[in-house]
């Protein structure tokens, strides 16, 4: 099993165990690939939910650039809802899992069907 496949398995377990979501493995794989090499770096593979600069990065680079959403307060609300779903006390919020949940939240799965 490749390193990426191992990470995807870990992300799927987090979605199921910590978020109560049964993942669509095809979509999870595409979201993970979309994260690029950041998934292999301990710091960039997770989202620091308590750092405003990190939340701004998620909003700007993922929601606006990748998913094509317009900047609005709704984006911040969605990010906080996803982090709450993942568990505030959970220190390791994997970027691919957060992005997957945000993709579902905004019903933007079509972005990954290209």
Coordinates of C-alpha atoms in Angstrom, one line a residue:
X1 CA 0.0 0.0 0.0
X2 CA 1.4 3.4 -1.0
X3 CA 1.8 6.2 1.5
X4 CA -1.1 8.1 -0.1
X5 CA -3.4 5.0 0.2
X6 CA -2.5 4.6 3.8
X7 CA -3.4 8.3 4.5
X8 CA -6.7 7.9 2.6
X9 CA -7.5 4.9 4.8
X10 CA -6.7 7.0 7.9
X11 CA -8.9 9.9 6.6
X12 CA -11.8 7.5 5.9
X13 CA -11.5 6.2 9.5
X14 CA -11.6 9.8 10.8
X15 CA -14.7 10.6 8.7
X16 CA -16.4 7.5 10.0
X17 CA -15.3 7.5 13.7
X18 CA -15.0 11.2 14.5
X19 CA -17.5 12.9 12.0
X20 CA -20.1 10.2 11.7
X21 CA -19.8 10.2 7.9
X22 CA -19.5 7.2 5.6
X23 CA -17.1 8.5 3.0
X24 CA -17.4 8.3 -0.7
X25 CA -14.0 6.8 -1.3
X26 CA -13.7 8.0 -4.9
X27 CA -14.4 11.6 -3.8
X28 CA -12.1 11.3 -0.8
X29 CA -9.3 10.1 -3.0
X30 CA -9.8 13.0 -5.4
X31 CA -9.9 15.5 -2.6
X32 CA -6.7 14.0 -1.1
X33 CA -4.9 14.1 -4.4
X34 CA -6.0 17.7 -4.7
X35 CA -4.2 18.6 -1.5
X36 CA -1.0 17.7 -3.2
X37 CA 2.2 17.2 -1.2
X38 CA 0.9 19.0 1.8
X39 CA -0.6 15.7 3.1
X40 CA 2.9 14.3 3.7
X41 CA 4.0 17.2 5.9
X42 CA 3.1 17.0 9.6
X43 CA 2.4 20.7 9.8
X44 CA 0.5 21.3 6.5
X45 CA -1.4 18.0 6.6
X46 CA -3.6 19.4 9.4
X47 CA -5.8 22.4 9.9
X48 CA -5.2 24.5 13.0
X49 CA -8.8 25.4 13.9
X50 CA -7.8 28.0 16.4
X51 CA -5.6 30.1 14.1
X52 CA -7.4 32.7 12.1
X53 CA -4.6 32.8 9.5
X54 CA -5.2 29.1 8.9
X55 CA -8.9 29.5 8.6
X56 CA -8.4 32.3 6.1
X57 CA -6.1 30.1 4.1
X58 CA -8.8 27.4 3.9
X59 CA -11.3 30.0 2.9
X60 CA -9.2 31.7 0.3
X61 CA -7.3 28.8 -1.2
X62 CA -9.9 26.0 -1.0
X63 CA -13.4 27.5 -0.9
X64 CA -12.8 30.5 -3.2
X65 CA -10.1 29.3 -5.5
X66 CA -10.7 25.5 -5.7
X67 CA -14.5 25.3 -5.2
X68 CA -15.2 28.6 -6.9
X69 CA -17.3 30.1 -4.2
X70 CA -17.8 33.8 -3.6
X71 CA -16.3 35.3 -0.4
X72 CA -19.1 35.7 2.2
X73 CA -19.7 35.2 5.9
X74 CA -21.3 31.9 5.0
X75 CA -17.9 30.5 4.2
X76 CA -16.7 31.2 7.8
X77 CA -19.8 29.7 9.2
X78 CA -19.3 26.5 7.1
X79 CA -15.7 26.2 8.2
X80 CA -16.6 26.5 11.9
X81 CA -19.5 24.0 11.4
X82 CA -17.1 21.5 9.8
X83 CA -14.5 21.9 12.5
X84 CA -17.2 21.5 15.1
X85 CA -18.4 18.3 13.4
X86 CA -14.8 17.0 13.4
X87 CA -14.6 17.7 17.1
X88 CA -13.2 20.9 18.7
X89 CA -11.1 18.8 21.2
X90 CA -9.6 16.8 18.4
X91 CA -6.1 18.2 17.9
X92 CA -5.4 16.5 14.6
X93 CA -7.9 17.8 12.0
X94 CA -6.6 16.4 8.7
X95 CA -6.8 18.9 5.9
X96 CA -8.1 16.3 3.4
X97 CA -11.0 15.5 5.8
X98 CA -11.8 19.1 6.4
X99 CA -11.8 19.8 2.6
X100 CA -13.9 16.7 2.0
X101 CA -16.5 17.8 4.5
X102 CA -16.5 21.4 3.1
X103 CA -17.0 19.9 -0.5
X104 CA -20.0 18.0 0.8
X105 CA -21.4 21.0 2.7
X106 CA -21.4 23.2 -0.4
X107 CA -22.5 20.3 -2.7
X108 CA -19.4 20.9 -4.9
X109 CA -18.6 17.3 -5.6
X110 CA -18.8 18.2 -9.4
X111 CA -15.5 20.1 -9.0
X112 CA -13.8 16.8 -8.7
X113 CA -15.6 15.1 -11.6
X114 CA -13.5 16.8 -14.3

